[in-house]
XYZ file of C-alpha atoms in Angstrom:
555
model
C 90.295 79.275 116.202
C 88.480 78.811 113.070
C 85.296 80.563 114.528
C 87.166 83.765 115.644
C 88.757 84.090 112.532
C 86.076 83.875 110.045
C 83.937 85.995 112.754
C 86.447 88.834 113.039
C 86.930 89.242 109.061
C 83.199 89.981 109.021
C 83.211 92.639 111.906
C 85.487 94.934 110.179
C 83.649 98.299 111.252
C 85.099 100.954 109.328
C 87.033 99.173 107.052
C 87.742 100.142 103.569
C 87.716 96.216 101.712
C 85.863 97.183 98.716
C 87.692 100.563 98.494
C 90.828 98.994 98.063
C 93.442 99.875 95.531
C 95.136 97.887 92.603
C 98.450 98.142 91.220
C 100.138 99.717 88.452
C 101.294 96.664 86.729
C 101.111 92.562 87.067
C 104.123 91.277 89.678
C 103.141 90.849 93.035
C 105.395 94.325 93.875
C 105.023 97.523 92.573
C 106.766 100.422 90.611
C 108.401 101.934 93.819
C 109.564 98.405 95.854
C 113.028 97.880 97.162
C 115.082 96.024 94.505
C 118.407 95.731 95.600
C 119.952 94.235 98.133
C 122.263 97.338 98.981
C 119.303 99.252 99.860
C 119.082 97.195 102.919
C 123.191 97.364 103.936
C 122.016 98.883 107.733
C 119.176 96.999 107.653
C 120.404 92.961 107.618
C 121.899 92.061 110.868
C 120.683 88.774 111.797
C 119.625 88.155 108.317
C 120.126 84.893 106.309
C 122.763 85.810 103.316
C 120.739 83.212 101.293
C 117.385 82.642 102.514
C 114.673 81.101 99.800
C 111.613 78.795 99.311
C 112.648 75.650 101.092
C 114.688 77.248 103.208
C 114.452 76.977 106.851
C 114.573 80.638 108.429
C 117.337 80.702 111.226
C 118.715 84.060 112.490
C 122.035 84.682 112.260
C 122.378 85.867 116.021
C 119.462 85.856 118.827
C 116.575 88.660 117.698
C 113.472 89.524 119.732
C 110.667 90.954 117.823
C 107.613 92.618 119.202
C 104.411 91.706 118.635
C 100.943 92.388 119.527
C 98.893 89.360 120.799
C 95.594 88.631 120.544
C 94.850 86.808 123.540
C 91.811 83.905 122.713
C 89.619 83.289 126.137
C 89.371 79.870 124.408
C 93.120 79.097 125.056
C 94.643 81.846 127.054
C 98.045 82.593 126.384
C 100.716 80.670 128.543
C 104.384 82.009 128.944
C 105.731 77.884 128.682
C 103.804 76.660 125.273
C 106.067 74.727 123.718
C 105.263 76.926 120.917
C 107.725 79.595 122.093
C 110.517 77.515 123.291
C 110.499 75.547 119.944
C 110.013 78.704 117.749
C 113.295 80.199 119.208
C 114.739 77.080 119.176
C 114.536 76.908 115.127
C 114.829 80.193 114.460
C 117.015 82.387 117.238
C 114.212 83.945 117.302
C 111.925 85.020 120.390
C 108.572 87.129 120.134
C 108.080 89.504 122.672
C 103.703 89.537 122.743
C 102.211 92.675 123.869
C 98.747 91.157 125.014
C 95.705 92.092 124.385
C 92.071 90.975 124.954
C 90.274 89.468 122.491
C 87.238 91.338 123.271
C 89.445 94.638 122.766
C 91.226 94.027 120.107
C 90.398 96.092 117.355
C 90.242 98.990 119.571
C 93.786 98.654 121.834
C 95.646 98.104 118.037
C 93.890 101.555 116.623
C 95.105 102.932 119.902
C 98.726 101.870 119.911
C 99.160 102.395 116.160
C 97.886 105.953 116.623
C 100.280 106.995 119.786
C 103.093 105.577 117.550
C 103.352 102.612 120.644
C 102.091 99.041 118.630
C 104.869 96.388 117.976
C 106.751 95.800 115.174
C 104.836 93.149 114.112
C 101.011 93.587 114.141
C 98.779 90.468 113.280
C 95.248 89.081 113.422
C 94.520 92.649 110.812
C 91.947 91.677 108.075
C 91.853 93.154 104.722
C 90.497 96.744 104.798
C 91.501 97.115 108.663
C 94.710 98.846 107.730
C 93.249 101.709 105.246
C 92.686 103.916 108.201
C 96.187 103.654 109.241
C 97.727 104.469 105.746
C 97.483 107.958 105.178
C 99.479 108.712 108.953
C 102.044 106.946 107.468
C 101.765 104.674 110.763
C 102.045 101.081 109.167
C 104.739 99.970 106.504
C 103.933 99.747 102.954
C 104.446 96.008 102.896
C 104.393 95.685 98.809
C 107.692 97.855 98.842
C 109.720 94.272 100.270
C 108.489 91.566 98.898
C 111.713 90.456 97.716
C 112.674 89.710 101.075
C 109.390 87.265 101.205
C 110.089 84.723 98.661
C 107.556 82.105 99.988
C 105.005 85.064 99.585
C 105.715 85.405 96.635
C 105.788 81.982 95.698
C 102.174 81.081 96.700
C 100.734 84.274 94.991
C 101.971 83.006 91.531
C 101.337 79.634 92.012
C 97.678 80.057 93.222
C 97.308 83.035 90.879
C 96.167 85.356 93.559
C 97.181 88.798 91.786
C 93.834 89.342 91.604
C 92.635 88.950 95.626
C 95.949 90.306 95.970
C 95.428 93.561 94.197
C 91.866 94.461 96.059
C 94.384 95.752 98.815
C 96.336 98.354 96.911
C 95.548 101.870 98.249
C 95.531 104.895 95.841
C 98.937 105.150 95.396
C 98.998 101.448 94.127
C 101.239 99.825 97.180
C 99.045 97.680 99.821
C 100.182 98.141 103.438
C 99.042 94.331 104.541
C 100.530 90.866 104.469
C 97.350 88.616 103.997
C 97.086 85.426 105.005
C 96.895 83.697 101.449
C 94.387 79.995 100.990
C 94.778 77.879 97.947
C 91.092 77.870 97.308
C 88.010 79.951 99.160
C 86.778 78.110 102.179
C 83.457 78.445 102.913
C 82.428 77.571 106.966
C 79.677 78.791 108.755
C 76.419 77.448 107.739
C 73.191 76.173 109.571
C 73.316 73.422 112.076
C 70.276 71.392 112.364
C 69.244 68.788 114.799
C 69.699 65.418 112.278
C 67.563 63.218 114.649
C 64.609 65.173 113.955
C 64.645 65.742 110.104
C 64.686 61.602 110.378
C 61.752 61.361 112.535
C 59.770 63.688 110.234
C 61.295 62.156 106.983
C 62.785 64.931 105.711
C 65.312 65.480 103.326
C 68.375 67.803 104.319
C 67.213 71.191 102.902
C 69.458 72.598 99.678
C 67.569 75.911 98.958
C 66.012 78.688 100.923
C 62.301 77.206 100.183
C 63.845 73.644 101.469
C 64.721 75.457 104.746
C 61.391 77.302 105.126
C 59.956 73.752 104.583
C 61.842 72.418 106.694
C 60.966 74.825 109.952
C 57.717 74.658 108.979
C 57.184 71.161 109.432
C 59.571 70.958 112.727
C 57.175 73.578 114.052
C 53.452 71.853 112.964
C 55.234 68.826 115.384
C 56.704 70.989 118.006
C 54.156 73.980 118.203
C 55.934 75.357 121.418
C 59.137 76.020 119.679
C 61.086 78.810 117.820
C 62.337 75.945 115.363
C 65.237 78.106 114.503
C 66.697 80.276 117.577
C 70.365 82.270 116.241
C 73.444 83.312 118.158
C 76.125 86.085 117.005
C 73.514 88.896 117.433
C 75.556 91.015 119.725
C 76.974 93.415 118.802
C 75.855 92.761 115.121
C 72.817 91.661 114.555
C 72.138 88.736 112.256
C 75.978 88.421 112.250
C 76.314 85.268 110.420
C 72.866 84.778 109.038
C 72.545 88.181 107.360
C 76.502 87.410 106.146
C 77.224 84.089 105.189
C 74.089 81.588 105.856
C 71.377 83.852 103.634
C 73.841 86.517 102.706
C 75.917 84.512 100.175
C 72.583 83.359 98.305
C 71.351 87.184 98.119
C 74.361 88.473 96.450
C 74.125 91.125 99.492
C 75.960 90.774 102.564
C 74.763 92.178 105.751
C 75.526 91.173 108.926
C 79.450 90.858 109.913
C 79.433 91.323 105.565
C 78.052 94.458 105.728
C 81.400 96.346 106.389
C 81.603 99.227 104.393
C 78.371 99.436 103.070
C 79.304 98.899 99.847
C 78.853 95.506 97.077
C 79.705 95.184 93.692
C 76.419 94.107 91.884
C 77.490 91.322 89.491
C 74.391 91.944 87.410
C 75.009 95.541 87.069
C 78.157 95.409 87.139
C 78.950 98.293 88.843
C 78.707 99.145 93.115
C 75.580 99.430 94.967
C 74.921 100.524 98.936
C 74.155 97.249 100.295
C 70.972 98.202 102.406
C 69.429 99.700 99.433
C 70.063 96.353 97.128
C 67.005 94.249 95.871
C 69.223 91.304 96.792
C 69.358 92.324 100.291
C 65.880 92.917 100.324
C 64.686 89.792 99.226
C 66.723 88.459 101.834
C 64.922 90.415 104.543
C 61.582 89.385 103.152
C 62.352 85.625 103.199
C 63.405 86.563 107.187
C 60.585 88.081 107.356
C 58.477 85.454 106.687
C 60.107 83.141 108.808
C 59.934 85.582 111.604
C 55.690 85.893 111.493
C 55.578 82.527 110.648
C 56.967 81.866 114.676
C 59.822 79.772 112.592
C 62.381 81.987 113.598
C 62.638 83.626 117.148
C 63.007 87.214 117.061
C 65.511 86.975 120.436
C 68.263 85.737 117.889
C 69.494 89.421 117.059
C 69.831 90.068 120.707
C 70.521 87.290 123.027
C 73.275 86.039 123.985
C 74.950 83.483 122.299
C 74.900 81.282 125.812
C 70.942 81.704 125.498
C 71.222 80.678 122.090
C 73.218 77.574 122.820
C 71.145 76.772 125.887
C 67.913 76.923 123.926
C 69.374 74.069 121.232
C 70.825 71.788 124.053
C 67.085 72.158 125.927
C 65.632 71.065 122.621
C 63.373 74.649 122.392
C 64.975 74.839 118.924
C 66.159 72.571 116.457
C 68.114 74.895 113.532
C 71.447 77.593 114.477
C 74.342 79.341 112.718
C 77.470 77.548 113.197
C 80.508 76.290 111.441
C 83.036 73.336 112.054
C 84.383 74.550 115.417
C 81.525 75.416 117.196
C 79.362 72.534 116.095
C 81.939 70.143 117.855
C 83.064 72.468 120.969
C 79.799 74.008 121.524
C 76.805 72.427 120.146
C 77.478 68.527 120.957
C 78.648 68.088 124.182
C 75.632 70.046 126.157
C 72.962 68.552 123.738
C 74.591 64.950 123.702
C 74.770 65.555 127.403
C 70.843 66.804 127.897
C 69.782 64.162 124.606
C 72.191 61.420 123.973
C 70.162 60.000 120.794
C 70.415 63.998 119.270
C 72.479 64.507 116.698
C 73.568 67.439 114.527
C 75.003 68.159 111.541
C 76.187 71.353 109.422
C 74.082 71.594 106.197
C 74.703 72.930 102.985
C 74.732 76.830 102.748
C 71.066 77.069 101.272
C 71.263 77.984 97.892
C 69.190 81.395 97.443
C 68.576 83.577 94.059
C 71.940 83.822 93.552
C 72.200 80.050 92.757
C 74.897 77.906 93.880
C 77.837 79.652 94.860
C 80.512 78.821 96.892
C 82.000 82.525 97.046
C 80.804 85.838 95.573
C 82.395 89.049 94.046
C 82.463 90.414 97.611
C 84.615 87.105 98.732
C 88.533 86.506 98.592
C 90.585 83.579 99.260
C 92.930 86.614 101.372
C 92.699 86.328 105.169
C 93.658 88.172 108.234
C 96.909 89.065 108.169
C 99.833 91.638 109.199
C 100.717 95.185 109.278
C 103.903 95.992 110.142
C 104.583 99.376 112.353
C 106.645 101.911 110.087
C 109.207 101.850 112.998
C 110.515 98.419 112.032
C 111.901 99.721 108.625
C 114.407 101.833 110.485
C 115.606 98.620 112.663
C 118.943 97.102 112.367
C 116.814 93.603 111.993
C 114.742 94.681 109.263
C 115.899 92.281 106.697
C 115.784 89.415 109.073
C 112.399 90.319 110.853
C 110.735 90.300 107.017
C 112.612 86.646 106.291
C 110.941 85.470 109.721
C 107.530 86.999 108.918
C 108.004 85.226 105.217
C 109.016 81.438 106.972
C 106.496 81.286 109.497
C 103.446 82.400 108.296
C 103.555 81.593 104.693
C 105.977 78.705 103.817
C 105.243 75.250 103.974
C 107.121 74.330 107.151
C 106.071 77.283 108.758
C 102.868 76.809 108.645
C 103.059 73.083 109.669
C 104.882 73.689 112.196
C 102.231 76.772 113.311
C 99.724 74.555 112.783
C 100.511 70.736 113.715
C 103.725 71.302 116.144
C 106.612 68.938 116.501
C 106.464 65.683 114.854
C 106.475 63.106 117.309
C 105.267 64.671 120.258
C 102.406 66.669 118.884
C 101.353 65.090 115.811
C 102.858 61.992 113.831
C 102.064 61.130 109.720
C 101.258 57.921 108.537
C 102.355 55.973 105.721
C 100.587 58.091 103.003
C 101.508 61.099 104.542
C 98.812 61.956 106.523
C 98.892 64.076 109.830
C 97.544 62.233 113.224
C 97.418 64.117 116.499
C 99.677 62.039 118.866
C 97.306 59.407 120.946
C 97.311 62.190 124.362
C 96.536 65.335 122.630
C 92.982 66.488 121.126
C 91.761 69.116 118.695
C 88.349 70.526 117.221
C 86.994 66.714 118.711
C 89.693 64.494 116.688
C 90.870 62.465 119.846
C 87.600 63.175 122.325
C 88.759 62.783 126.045
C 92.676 63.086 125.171
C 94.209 64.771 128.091
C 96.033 67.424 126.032
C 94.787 70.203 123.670
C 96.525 71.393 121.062
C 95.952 74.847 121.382
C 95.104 75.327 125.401
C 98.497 73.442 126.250
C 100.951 73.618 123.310
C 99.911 76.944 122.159
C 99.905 75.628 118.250
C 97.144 75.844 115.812
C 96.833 79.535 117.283
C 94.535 81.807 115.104
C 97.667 84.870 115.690
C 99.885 82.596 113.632
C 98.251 79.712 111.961
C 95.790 80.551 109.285
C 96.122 80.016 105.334
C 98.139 77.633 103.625
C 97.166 75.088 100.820
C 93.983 72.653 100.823
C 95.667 69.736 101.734
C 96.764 71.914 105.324
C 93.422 73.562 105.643
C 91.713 70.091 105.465
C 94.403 68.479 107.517
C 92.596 68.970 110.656
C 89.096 68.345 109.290
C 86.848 65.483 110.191
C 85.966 63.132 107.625
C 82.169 64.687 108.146
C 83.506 67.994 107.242
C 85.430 66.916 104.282
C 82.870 65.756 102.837
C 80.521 68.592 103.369
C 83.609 71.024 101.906
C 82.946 68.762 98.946
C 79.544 69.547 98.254
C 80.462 73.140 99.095
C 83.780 73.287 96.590
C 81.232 71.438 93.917
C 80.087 74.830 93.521
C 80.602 78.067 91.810
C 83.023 80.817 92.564
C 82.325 83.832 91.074
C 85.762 86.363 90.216
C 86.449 88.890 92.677
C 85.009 92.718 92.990
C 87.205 95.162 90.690
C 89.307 97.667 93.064
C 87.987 101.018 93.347
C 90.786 103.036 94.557
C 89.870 105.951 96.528
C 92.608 108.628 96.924
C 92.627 110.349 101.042
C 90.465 113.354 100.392
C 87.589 110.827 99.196
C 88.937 108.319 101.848
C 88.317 110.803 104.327
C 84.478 112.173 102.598
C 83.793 108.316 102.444
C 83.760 107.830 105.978
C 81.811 110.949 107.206
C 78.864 108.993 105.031
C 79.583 105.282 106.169
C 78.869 105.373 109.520
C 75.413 107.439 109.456
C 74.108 105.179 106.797
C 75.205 101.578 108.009
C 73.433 102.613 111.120
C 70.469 103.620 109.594
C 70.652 100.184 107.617
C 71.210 98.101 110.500
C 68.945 99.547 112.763
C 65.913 99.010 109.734
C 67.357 95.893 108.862
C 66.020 94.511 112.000
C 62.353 96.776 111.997
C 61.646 95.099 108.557
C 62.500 91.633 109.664
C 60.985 92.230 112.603
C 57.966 93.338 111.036
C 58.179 96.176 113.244
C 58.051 98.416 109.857
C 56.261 97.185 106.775
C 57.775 96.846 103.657
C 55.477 99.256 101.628
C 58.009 101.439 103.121
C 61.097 100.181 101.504
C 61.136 103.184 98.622
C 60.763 105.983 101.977
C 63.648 103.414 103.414
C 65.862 104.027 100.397
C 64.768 107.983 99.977
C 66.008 108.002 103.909
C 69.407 106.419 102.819
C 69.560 109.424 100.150
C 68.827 111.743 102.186
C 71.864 110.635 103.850
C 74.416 110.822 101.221
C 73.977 107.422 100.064
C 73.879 108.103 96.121
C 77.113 110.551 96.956
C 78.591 107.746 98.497
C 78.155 105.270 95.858
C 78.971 107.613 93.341
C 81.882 108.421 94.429
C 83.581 105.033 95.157
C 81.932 103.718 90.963
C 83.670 106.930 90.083
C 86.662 105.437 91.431
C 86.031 102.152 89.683
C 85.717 104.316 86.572
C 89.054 106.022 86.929
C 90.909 102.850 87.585
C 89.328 101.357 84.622
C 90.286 104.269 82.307
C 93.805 104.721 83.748
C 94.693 100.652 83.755
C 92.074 99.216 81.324
């Protein structure tokens, strides 16, 4: 779960993230939300008369709700989880999922929204994925109701989220997405290395960018056959989590499945900058470089697949690839332990770059995906109700157990101090290896449509005692305050993305020729006059001259 979800926030083509609006004053609402309870007289049947924080949600009569599914080839969806039968069972409440391939995704829910056919209730939507629905009027602006989401509004004061929160609000200072909303920022994906071998060499695991280049350097004077360092996630984007989180995050310049719109707020300029034109991003490229005509990095890793990739590591033709918690214990172990028993892995560090040791930049949030709600629902019967259901499950506390861990006593149990165990037959992310259960495959819980979010302590819950400790040395680190919103109003909305597509593909596609070495970087200042030529300073301008408005307008 935790792979696709990071993953998909990252491949948000199109999306508007960093042209996001902010409100008009400092609640969690805004000037035009729904205050009174009378508004909603047509609008409550089903509804609890006194739902709250600590409140279980339970309907007041039997209510289906529609909802689009986003069906995980990981743990397809199964019509008797006990997920569904225990979800009605606490809450009258049955979900009706309109499936959809994972692969497909994105494109089906653009589809539906836009023939006026999507659900009611629209999830697995990260932040910026909505903007091109707003102007149509096709999705619900979700700020106008918060008072029927108490336990939403709960966490965003007592995390003090306003901030992440307002980097959603469109120009007309609502936001038209329910986030998924984490205590603190989580940082995952990271390079796996082979353990075993930085022991045989006597090497130290790497901290910085010049540890890692060390590192591959020395793996490859001992194993002069091999591409120390062969990457996955290169289709469709290339360098998807290298360029984004594994080097990006050091650069201060996201590229990869961080490349989005285009667009990064320069924390030493203060002010936004076109990503592919950055001196961040291309230092980043040079260091690539490097490792690329060095033979430390193989140049297949923006375009094989990530089965090659894999293979490649468990055949021990590489030593060094992207990964995070998930895949290191679903996909990396078992074939290598299989091929190697006396391998062993482990996720380093993210290697500190020029940036210095950050654990999240301007361009990060602690907001995840969340859910857009089709305008159609407002007009329901089982409005009121429907927003109480949204507010219990995904974002109070025993919702998001419950989404999460199951039923006590068949799924999970808690020990003495409190502490969640999986129950002795069921396994998860490698916590009971062999059980004959899963969690997610045969229960249908910990489910990336519905369980995502929640405090540290839940987050963590499911971590290994390895990966505790490395979200230690992680969390040790500095976060640096989220980007300032830059609201752009639908005429520049509309300008912004004539220009966005022509120049991220110009980016990408020289992205690759310069790491390559396929172009030379004497030709980074033609690079950047091509970008121009292109609309790229009009594109900038225009979303710093909507930084410059907001500032003037709101201080």
């Amino acid at each position: 779960m935790y792979e696709i979800n990071r993953r998909q926030a990252m491949v948000a083509v199109g999306a508007f993230l960093a042209l996001a609006a902010c409100s008009t004053d400092g609640d969690s609402g805004d000037s035009g939300a729904k205050k009174s309870g009378d508004d909603f007289a047509a609008n409550r049947d089903g509804a609890m008369a006194d739902y709250g924080v600590g409140k279980s949600f339970k309907a007041a009569a039997p209510l289906t709700f529609s909802i689009l599914y986003n069906n995980h080839p990981f743990y397809p969806i199964k019509n008797d989880w006990l997920f569904w039968s225990e979800l009605t069972k606490r809450t009258n409440v049955t979900l009706q999922p309109n499936v959809v391939p994972l692969s497909d995704y994105e494109n089906k829910r653009s589809l539906m929204i836009g023939a006026g056919d999507a659900p009611m209730i629209i999830p697995k939507t990260y932040p910026g994925q909505e903007t091109p629905f707003v102007a149509s009027g096709s999705v619900l602006p979700v700020s106008d109701y918060l008072d029927l989401m108490p336990n939403f509004k709960e966490k965003i004061a007592k995390w003090n989220l306003q901030a992440d929160l307002d980097t959603l609000r469109q120009a007309d200072g609502r936001f038209y997405l329910l986030p998924g909303l984490h205590e603190d920022y989580w940082t995952d994906y990271t390079l796996v290395v082979r353990s075993d071998i930085l022991d045989k060499l006597g090497l130290e695991i790497p901290q910085t960018w010049d540890d890692v280049h060390a590192m591959l350097k020395a793996m490859k004077e001992e194993y002069p056959d091999s591409y120390p360092y062969s990457d996955r996630w290169g289709i469709p984007t290339p360098g998807g989590a290298m360029l984004n989180q594994v080097f990006g995050l050091g650069s201060g310049a996201r590229g990869g499945w961080g490349f989005t719109t285009g667009i990064t707020w320069d924390t030493n300029a203060q002010k936004f900058a076109f990503t592919g034109a950055m001196d961040q991003y291309k230092q980043m490229l040079q260091f690539l470089h490097t490792l690329v005509e060095e033979k430390l990095l193989d140049p297949e890793s923006f375009t094989q697949q990530d089965d090659q990739a894999i293979q490649k590591l468990a055949s021990g033709k590489s030593f060094v690839i992207s990964g995070n918690a998930q895949t290191l214990v679903n996909e990396y172990r078992p074939p290598l332990e299989k091929a190697n028993p006396k391998a062993k892995l482990i996720k380093i560090p993210v290697p500190i770059g020029p940036q210095g040791p950050v654990k999240a930049d301007a361009n990060d949030s602690r907001l995840e995906n969340g859910i857009m709600i089709s305008k159609k629902a407002r007009d329901s019967k089982n409005f009121v109700a429907m927003m109480q259901f949204i507010d219990w499950l995904w974002y109070s506390d025993e919702g998001q157990v419950f989404a999460k861990w199951g039923i006590e006593g068949t799924t999970y149990t808690k020990d003495a101090s409190g502490k969640y165990q999986l129950a002795k037959d069921v396994d998860f992310v490698g916590l009971n290896p062999g059980a004959p259960k899963h969690l997610q495959k045969d229960f249908g819980f910990s489910n990336g449509v519905f369980a995502y979010g929640g405090s540290t302590e839940l987050l963590q819950s499911t971590f290994s005692e390895e990966e505790i400790e490395w979200q230690k040395t992680m969390n040790a680190r500095q976060a640096l305050p989220p980007h300032p919103p830059s609201p752009l109003n639908d005429e520049e909305r509309e300008q912004a993305a004539l220009w966005q597509t022509p120049l991220k593909d110009h980016a990408t596609q020289n992205t690759l020729e310069f790491i390559l070495g396929k172009r030379s970087f004497d030709e980074w200042d033609a690079y950047v006059k091509e970008l121009e030529a292109k609309n790229m300073t009009s594109y900038v301008n225009l979303v710093n001259g909507a930084y410059e408005r907001y500032k003037k307008e709101h201080g």
